[in-house]
Amino acid sequence: MKRVVVLTGAGISAESGISTFRDSGGLWEQYRIEDVASPEGWIRDPRLVTDFYNQRRKQLLEVSPNYGHKGLVELEKYFDVHIITQNVDNLHERAGSKNIIHLHGELTKVRSERFDNLVYELTPDKYEVKIGDKCERGYQLRPHIVWFGEAVPMLGEAIKLTETADIFVVIGTSLNVYPAASLVHYVPEGKPIYIIDPNSIAINNNNWHYIKKVASEGVKELMKIITSTTQ
Ligand code: OAD
């Protein structure tokens, strides 16, 4: 089976009702990155940061995977599909995808602010974290999210996977944020790259195949193209 590696971003969850970051009306118009997505913001006002992620978790309980997520599960019938997502939601998991790497962390987990390896899973009935909730060694719990300025622990694995792709697909990411955006440079030469996005994105390349559609429609079209031309 050929291997399809898919890099996803906020756009794949847009049709589920989760707003993207940089589109008009996106999250970064309402909040400042340095306040809610940086280690400095956490030190300055952990309550604000905790509230921000509690809101994101509450919203996640109210939404469901859309055909963009589900279509990638269907693709597993024909290809060895691996997803590298920048999203912190769990919609790929809930759709049923088998292989998922979260580059920027996961909303449904928290960890000790002192010991990175003390990671805890939140449950839908207890998704809210409070200041004063501590790890087993007595340190405050923080979101299990990769903030700006922090290392991206899953990057090495994502690069290795990208280097084994027969087909590389990018869905719903503006490719503005590095190192995630740099993954496209690790796709082996000569292997096709498909971009699914209704809008133009930061990087333009004449050799890439652009499917200018929303994720649900774009994944259907991708499926048609790659199941008829490659397997
Ligand atoms: P952006 O908000 O930067 O980009 C979203 C992309 O999705 C844009 O290119 C949109 O055109 C596209 N889009 C919008 N609606 C879509 C739809 N229905 N179907 C398909 N595409 C659609 O989001 P990301 O690129 O994911 O990091 O942002 C990358 C990182 O920046 C995030 O992981 C987050 C953010 O700051 C952290 O918080 C660390």
Tab-separated table of C-alpha atoms and ligand atoms in Angstrom:
chain	number	residue	atom	x	y	z
A	1	MET	CA	0.000	0.000	0.000
A	2	LYS	CA	1.273	3.460	-0.842
A	3	ARG	CA	1.776	5.880	2.005
A	4	VAL	CA	-0.202	9.127	2.167
A	5	VAL	CA	1.048	11.643	4.727
A	6	VAL	CA	-1.392	14.453	5.507
A	7	LEU	CA	-0.524	17.715	7.258
A	8	THR	CA	-3.659	19.343	8.654
A	9	GLY	CA	-4.361	22.738	10.192
A	10	ALA	CA	-7.257	24.709	11.608
A	11	GLY	CA	-9.074	24.801	8.244
A	12	ILE	CA	-9.998	21.107	8.394
A	13	SER	CA	-12.002	21.755	11.571
A	14	ALA	CA	-13.634	24.981	10.295
A	15	GLU	CA	-16.709	23.199	8.900
A	16	SER	CA	-17.159	21.584	12.331
A	17	GLY	CA	-17.571	25.085	13.763
A	18	ILE	CA	-14.118	25.757	15.228
A	19	SER	CA	-12.777	29.055	13.968
A	20	THR	CA	-9.329	29.199	12.382
A	21	PHE	CA	-6.559	31.484	13.676
A	22	ARG	CA	-5.752	33.862	10.826
A	23	ASP	CA	-8.906	34.090	8.694
A	24	SER	CA	-11.028	37.173	9.270
A	25	GLY	CA	-12.843	36.730	12.589
A	26	GLY	CA	-10.224	34.137	13.571
A	27	LEU	CA	-8.978	33.528	17.110
A	28	TRP	CA	-5.900	35.711	16.758
A	29	GLU	CA	-8.124	38.707	16.070
A	30	GLN	CA	-9.799	38.192	19.438
A	31	TYR	CA	-6.787	37.256	21.551
A	32	ARG	CA	-3.121	38.166	21.520
A	33	ILE	CA	-0.798	35.225	20.874
A	34	GLU	CA	1.610	36.536	23.501
A	35	ASP	CA	-1.174	36.552	26.131
A	36	VAL	CA	-2.581	33.039	25.646
A	37	ALA	CA	-0.055	31.053	23.616
A	38	SER	CA	3.374	31.851	25.016
A	39	PRO	CA	5.353	30.868	28.126
A	40	GLU	CA	5.585	34.566	29.044
A	41	GLY	CA	1.781	34.887	28.930
A	42	TRP	CA	1.490	31.884	31.255
A	43	ILE	CA	3.888	33.405	33.779
A	44	ARG	CA	2.127	36.791	33.584
A	45	ASP	CA	-1.469	35.596	33.903
A	46	PRO	CA	-2.010	31.836	34.289
A	47	ARG	CA	-5.686	32.387	35.094
A	48	LEU	CA	-6.356	34.062	31.732
A	49	VAL	CA	-4.510	31.254	29.909
A	50	THR	CA	-6.343	28.554	31.885
A	51	ASP	CA	-9.716	30.180	31.110
A	52	PHE	CA	-8.844	30.474	27.408
A	53	TYR	CA	-8.101	26.749	27.109
A	54	ASN	CA	-11.132	25.795	29.245
A	55	GLN	CA	-13.274	27.683	26.716
A	56	ARG	CA	-11.610	25.846	23.828
A	57	ARG	CA	-12.288	22.511	25.582
A	58	LYS	CA	-15.939	23.408	26.186
A	59	GLN	CA	-16.334	24.282	22.501
A	60	LEU	CA	-14.705	20.985	21.507
A	61	LEU	CA	-17.407	19.071	23.400
A	62	GLU	CA	-20.048	20.827	21.291
A	63	VAL	CA	-18.647	19.996	17.834
A	64	SER	CA	-18.189	16.849	15.741
A	65	PRO	CA	-15.850	15.692	12.965
A	66	ASN	CA	-16.892	16.721	9.440
A	67	TYR	CA	-16.381	14.946	6.099
A	68	GLY	CA	-12.849	16.339	5.877
A	69	HIS	CA	-11.861	14.252	8.917
A	70	LYS	CA	-14.080	11.325	7.926
A	71	GLY	CA	-12.854	11.238	4.329
A	72	LEU	CA	-9.300	10.741	5.593
A	73	VAL	CA	-10.520	7.689	7.508
A	74	GLU	CA	-12.106	6.330	4.321
A	75	LEU	CA	-8.805	6.848	2.511
A	76	GLU	CA	-7.307	4.202	4.829
A	77	LYS	CA	-9.124	1.553	2.741
A	78	TYR	CA	-6.790	2.314	-0.152
A	79	PHE	CA	-3.650	3.832	1.384
A	80	ASP	CA	-1.423	3.694	4.442
A	81	VAL	CA	-2.570	7.060	5.807
A	82	HIS	CA	-0.654	9.039	8.449
A	83	ILE	CA	-1.863	12.370	9.779
A	84	ILE	CA	0.360	15.089	11.183
A	85	THR	CA	-1.919	17.709	12.660
A	86	GLN	CA	-1.192	21.166	14.001
A	87	ASN	CA	-4.636	21.104	15.578
A	88	VAL	CA	-5.078	20.667	19.287
A	89	ASP	CA	-8.648	19.362	18.904
A	90	ASN	CA	-9.402	15.622	18.878
A	91	LEU	CA	-11.597	15.521	15.759
A	92	HIS	CA	-9.245	13.218	13.800
A	93	GLU	CA	-9.351	10.741	16.704
A	94	ARG	CA	-13.133	10.987	17.001
A	95	ALA	CA	-13.525	10.465	13.240
A	96	GLY	CA	-11.506	7.253	13.644
A	97	SER	CA	-8.131	7.930	12.006
A	98	LYS	CA	-5.526	5.359	13.063
A	99	ASN	CA	-2.218	7.207	12.864
A	100	ILE	CA	-2.110	10.750	14.243
A	101	ILE	CA	0.771	12.922	15.394
A	102	HIS	CA	-0.136	16.121	17.246
A	103	LEU	CA	2.589	18.640	16.528
A	104	HIS	CA	1.180	21.408	18.741
A	105	GLY	CA	-0.186	19.354	21.617
A	106	GLU	CA	-3.676	18.322	22.682
A	107	LEU	CA	-6.521	20.227	24.334
A	108	THR	CA	-7.730	17.134	26.159
A	109	LYS	CA	-4.475	16.801	28.098
A	110	VAL	CA	-2.707	18.831	30.772
A	111	ARG	CA	0.721	18.471	32.248
A	112	SER	CA	2.819	19.565	35.188
A	113	GLU	CA	4.314	23.004	34.652
A	114	ARG	CA	7.552	21.657	36.154
A	115	PHE	CA	7.795	18.023	34.979
A	116	ASP	CA	6.996	17.660	31.256
A	117	ASN	CA	6.533	13.897	31.513
A	118	LEU	CA	3.655	14.183	34.000
A	119	VAL	CA	0.806	14.357	31.487
A	120	TYR	CA	-2.859	13.797	32.404
A	121	GLU	CA	-5.896	13.086	30.233
A	122	LEU	CA	-9.002	15.176	30.955
A	123	THR	CA	-12.430	13.585	30.637
A	124	PRO	CA	-15.540	15.231	29.108
A	125	ASP	CA	-17.176	15.404	32.565
A	126	LYS	CA	-14.108	17.111	34.064
A	127	TYR	CA	-12.572	19.162	31.298
A	128	GLU	CA	-12.132	22.383	33.280
A	129	VAL	CA	-8.784	23.077	34.897
A	130	LYS	CA	-8.415	25.531	37.758
A	131	ILE	CA	-5.557	27.453	39.233
A	132	GLY	CA	-4.625	25.286	42.206
A	133	ASP	CA	-5.060	21.958	40.308
A	134	LYS	CA	-1.694	20.286	40.744
A	135	CYS	CA	0.321	17.345	39.467
A	136	GLU	CA	1.249	14.494	41.822
A	137	ARG	CA	4.462	16.320	42.710
A	138	GLY	CA	2.689	19.505	43.731
A	139	TYR	CA	3.118	21.753	40.680
A	140	GLN	CA	0.353	23.612	38.825
A	141	LEU	CA	-1.176	21.906	35.787
A	142	ARG	CA	-0.765	23.745	32.492
A	143	PRO	CA	-2.246	23.077	29.019
A	144	HIS	CA	-0.461	20.311	27.072
A	145	ILE	CA	0.010	22.730	24.191
A	146	VAL	CA	3.141	23.783	22.319
A	147	TRP	CA	3.256	27.551	22.719
A	148	PHE	CA	5.154	29.996	20.553
A	149	GLY	CA	8.795	29.941	21.586
A	150	GLU	CA	8.639	26.367	22.877
A	151	ALA	CA	10.278	23.260	21.399
A	152	VAL	CA	8.155	21.003	19.187
A	153	PRO	CA	8.875	17.537	20.614
A	154	MET	CA	7.051	15.602	17.860
A	155	LEU	CA	8.885	17.362	15.028
A	156	GLY	CA	11.549	14.669	14.530
A	157	GLU	CA	8.927	11.963	14.154
A	158	ALA	CA	6.913	14.144	11.751
A	159	ILE	CA	9.982	14.761	9.574
A	160	LYS	CA	10.821	11.035	9.420
A	161	LEU	CA	7.272	10.249	8.394
A	162	THR	CA	7.234	12.967	5.736
A	163	GLU	CA	10.425	11.536	4.265
A	164	THR	CA	8.584	8.254	3.630
A	165	ALA	CA	5.556	9.803	1.861
A	166	ASP	CA	4.478	8.571	-1.574
A	167	ILE	CA	1.869	11.333	-1.622
A	168	PHE	CA	1.844	14.404	0.649
A	169	VAL	CA	-1.354	16.329	1.334
A	170	VAL	CA	-1.777	19.684	3.085
A	171	ILE	CA	-5.272	20.573	4.313
A	172	GLY	CA	-6.445	23.841	5.853
A	173	THR	CA	-3.233	25.422	7.019
A	174	SER	CA	-1.908	28.832	6.020
A	175	LEU	CA	1.666	27.435	6.387
A	176	ASN	CA	2.590	30.542	8.365
A	177	VAL	CA	3.896	28.768	11.430
A	178	TYR	CA	7.309	27.105	11.529
A	179	PRO	CA	8.639	24.493	11.985
A	180	ALA	CA	5.346	22.828	10.905
A	181	ALA	CA	5.372	24.658	7.566
A	182	SER	CA	8.882	23.395	6.821
A	183	LEU	CA	7.639	19.786	6.580
A	184	VAL	CA	6.823	20.294	2.885
A	185	HIS	CA	10.573	20.551	2.270
A	186	TYR	CA	11.086	16.979	3.504
A	187	VAL	CA	8.747	15.394	0.946
A	188	PRO	CA	10.916	13.139	-1.283
A	189	GLU	CA	11.648	14.658	-4.676
A	190	GLY	CA	9.177	13.699	-7.378
A	191	LYS	CA	6.384	12.752	-4.960
A	192	PRO	CA	3.174	14.716	-5.502
A	193	ILE	CA	1.998	17.404	-3.070
A	194	TYR	CA	-1.715	18.288	-2.941
A	195	ILE	CA	-2.965	21.436	-1.210
A	196	ILE	CA	-6.621	21.590	-0.145
A	197	ASP	CA	-7.645	25.114	0.868
A	198	PRO	CA	-10.367	27.454	-0.451
A	199	ASN	CA	-7.904	30.364	-0.278
A	200	SER	CA	-4.380	31.075	-1.460
A	201	ILE	CA	-1.718	30.183	1.091
A	202	ALA	CA	1.655	31.633	2.087
A	203	ILE	CA	3.792	29.300	-0.008
A	204	ASN	CA	3.159	28.968	-3.718
A	205	ASN	CA	4.810	26.335	-5.865
A	206	ASN	CA	4.111	25.535	-9.494
A	207	ASN	CA	4.757	21.838	-8.946
A	208	TRP	CA	2.053	21.469	-6.312
A	209	HIS	CA	-1.528	20.453	-7.089
A	210	TYR	CA	-4.017	22.936	-5.691
A	211	ILE	CA	-7.574	21.856	-4.860
A	212	LYS	CA	-9.221	25.174	-4.059
A	213	LYS	CA	-12.105	23.855	-1.988
A	214	VAL	CA	-13.215	23.548	1.617
A	215	ALA	CA	-11.915	20.440	3.355
A	216	SER	CA	-15.051	18.280	3.016
A	217	GLU	CA	-15.264	18.864	-0.757
A	218	GLY	CA	-11.510	18.843	-1.263
A	219	VAL	CA	-10.980	15.485	0.425
A	220	LYS	CA	-13.670	13.957	-1.831
A	221	GLU	CA	-11.884	15.303	-4.889
A	222	LEU	CA	-8.482	14.156	-3.621
A	223	MET	CA	-9.900	10.680	-3.082
A	224	LYS	CA	-11.130	10.540	-6.688
A	225	ILE	CA	-7.799	11.736	-8.077
A	226	ILE	CA	-5.449	9.551	-6.070
A	227	THR	CA	-7.516	6.371	-6.121
A	228	SER	CA	-7.751	6.536	-9.923
A	229	THR	CA	-4.133	7.499	-10.615
A	230	THR	CA	-2.068	5.833	-7.889
A	231	GLN	CA	-2.282	2.818	-5.614
B	1	OAD	P1	-4.527	29.424	10.072
B	1	OAD	O1	-5.694	30.110	10.687
B	1	OAD	O2	-3.246	30.148	9.989
B	1	OAD	O3	-4.898	28.934	8.597
B	1	OAD	C1	-6.107	28.288	8.347
B	1	OAD	C2	-6.156	27.906	6.890
B	1	OAD	O4	-7.358	27.168	6.677
B	1	OAD	C3	-6.177	29.089	5.919
B	1	OAD	O5	-5.254	28.882	4.864
B	1	OAD	C4	-7.624	29.100	5.414
B	1	OAD	O6	-7.724	29.570	4.063
B	1	OAD	C5	-7.973	27.630	5.486
B	1	OAD	N1	-9.416	27.330	5.587
B	1	OAD	C6	-10.419	28.100	6.082
B	1	OAD	N2	-11.589	27.432	6.027
B	1	OAD	C7	-11.327	26.224	5.476
B	1	OAD	C8	-12.120	25.075	5.140
B	1	OAD	N3	-13.429	25.038	5.391
B	1	OAD	N4	-11.508	24.014	4.578
B	1	OAD	C9	-10.161	24.039	4.322
B	1	OAD	N5	-9.374	25.080	4.611
B	1	OAD	C10	-9.934	26.155	5.194
B	1	OAD	O7	-4.362	28.037	10.885
B	1	OAD	P2	-3.104	27.066	10.940
B	1	OAD	O8	-2.314	27.126	9.683
B	1	OAD	O9	-3.607	25.739	11.403
B	1	OAD	O10	-0.539	27.144	16.805
B	1	OAD	O11	-2.264	27.721	12.107
B	1	OAD	C11	-1.062	27.117	12.485
B	1	OAD	C12	-0.805	27.322	13.970
B	1	OAD	O12	-0.932	28.704	14.279
B	1	OAD	C13	-1.832	26.676	14.870
B	1	OAD	O13	-1.538	25.298	15.107
B	1	OAD	C14	-1.748	27.467	16.132
B	1	OAD	C15	-1.705	28.847	15.508
B	1	OAD	O14	-1.140	29.841	16.246
B	1	OAD	C16	-0.448	27.287	18.137
B	1	OAD	O15	-1.360	27.698	18.840
B	1	OAD	C17	0.894	26.923	18.691
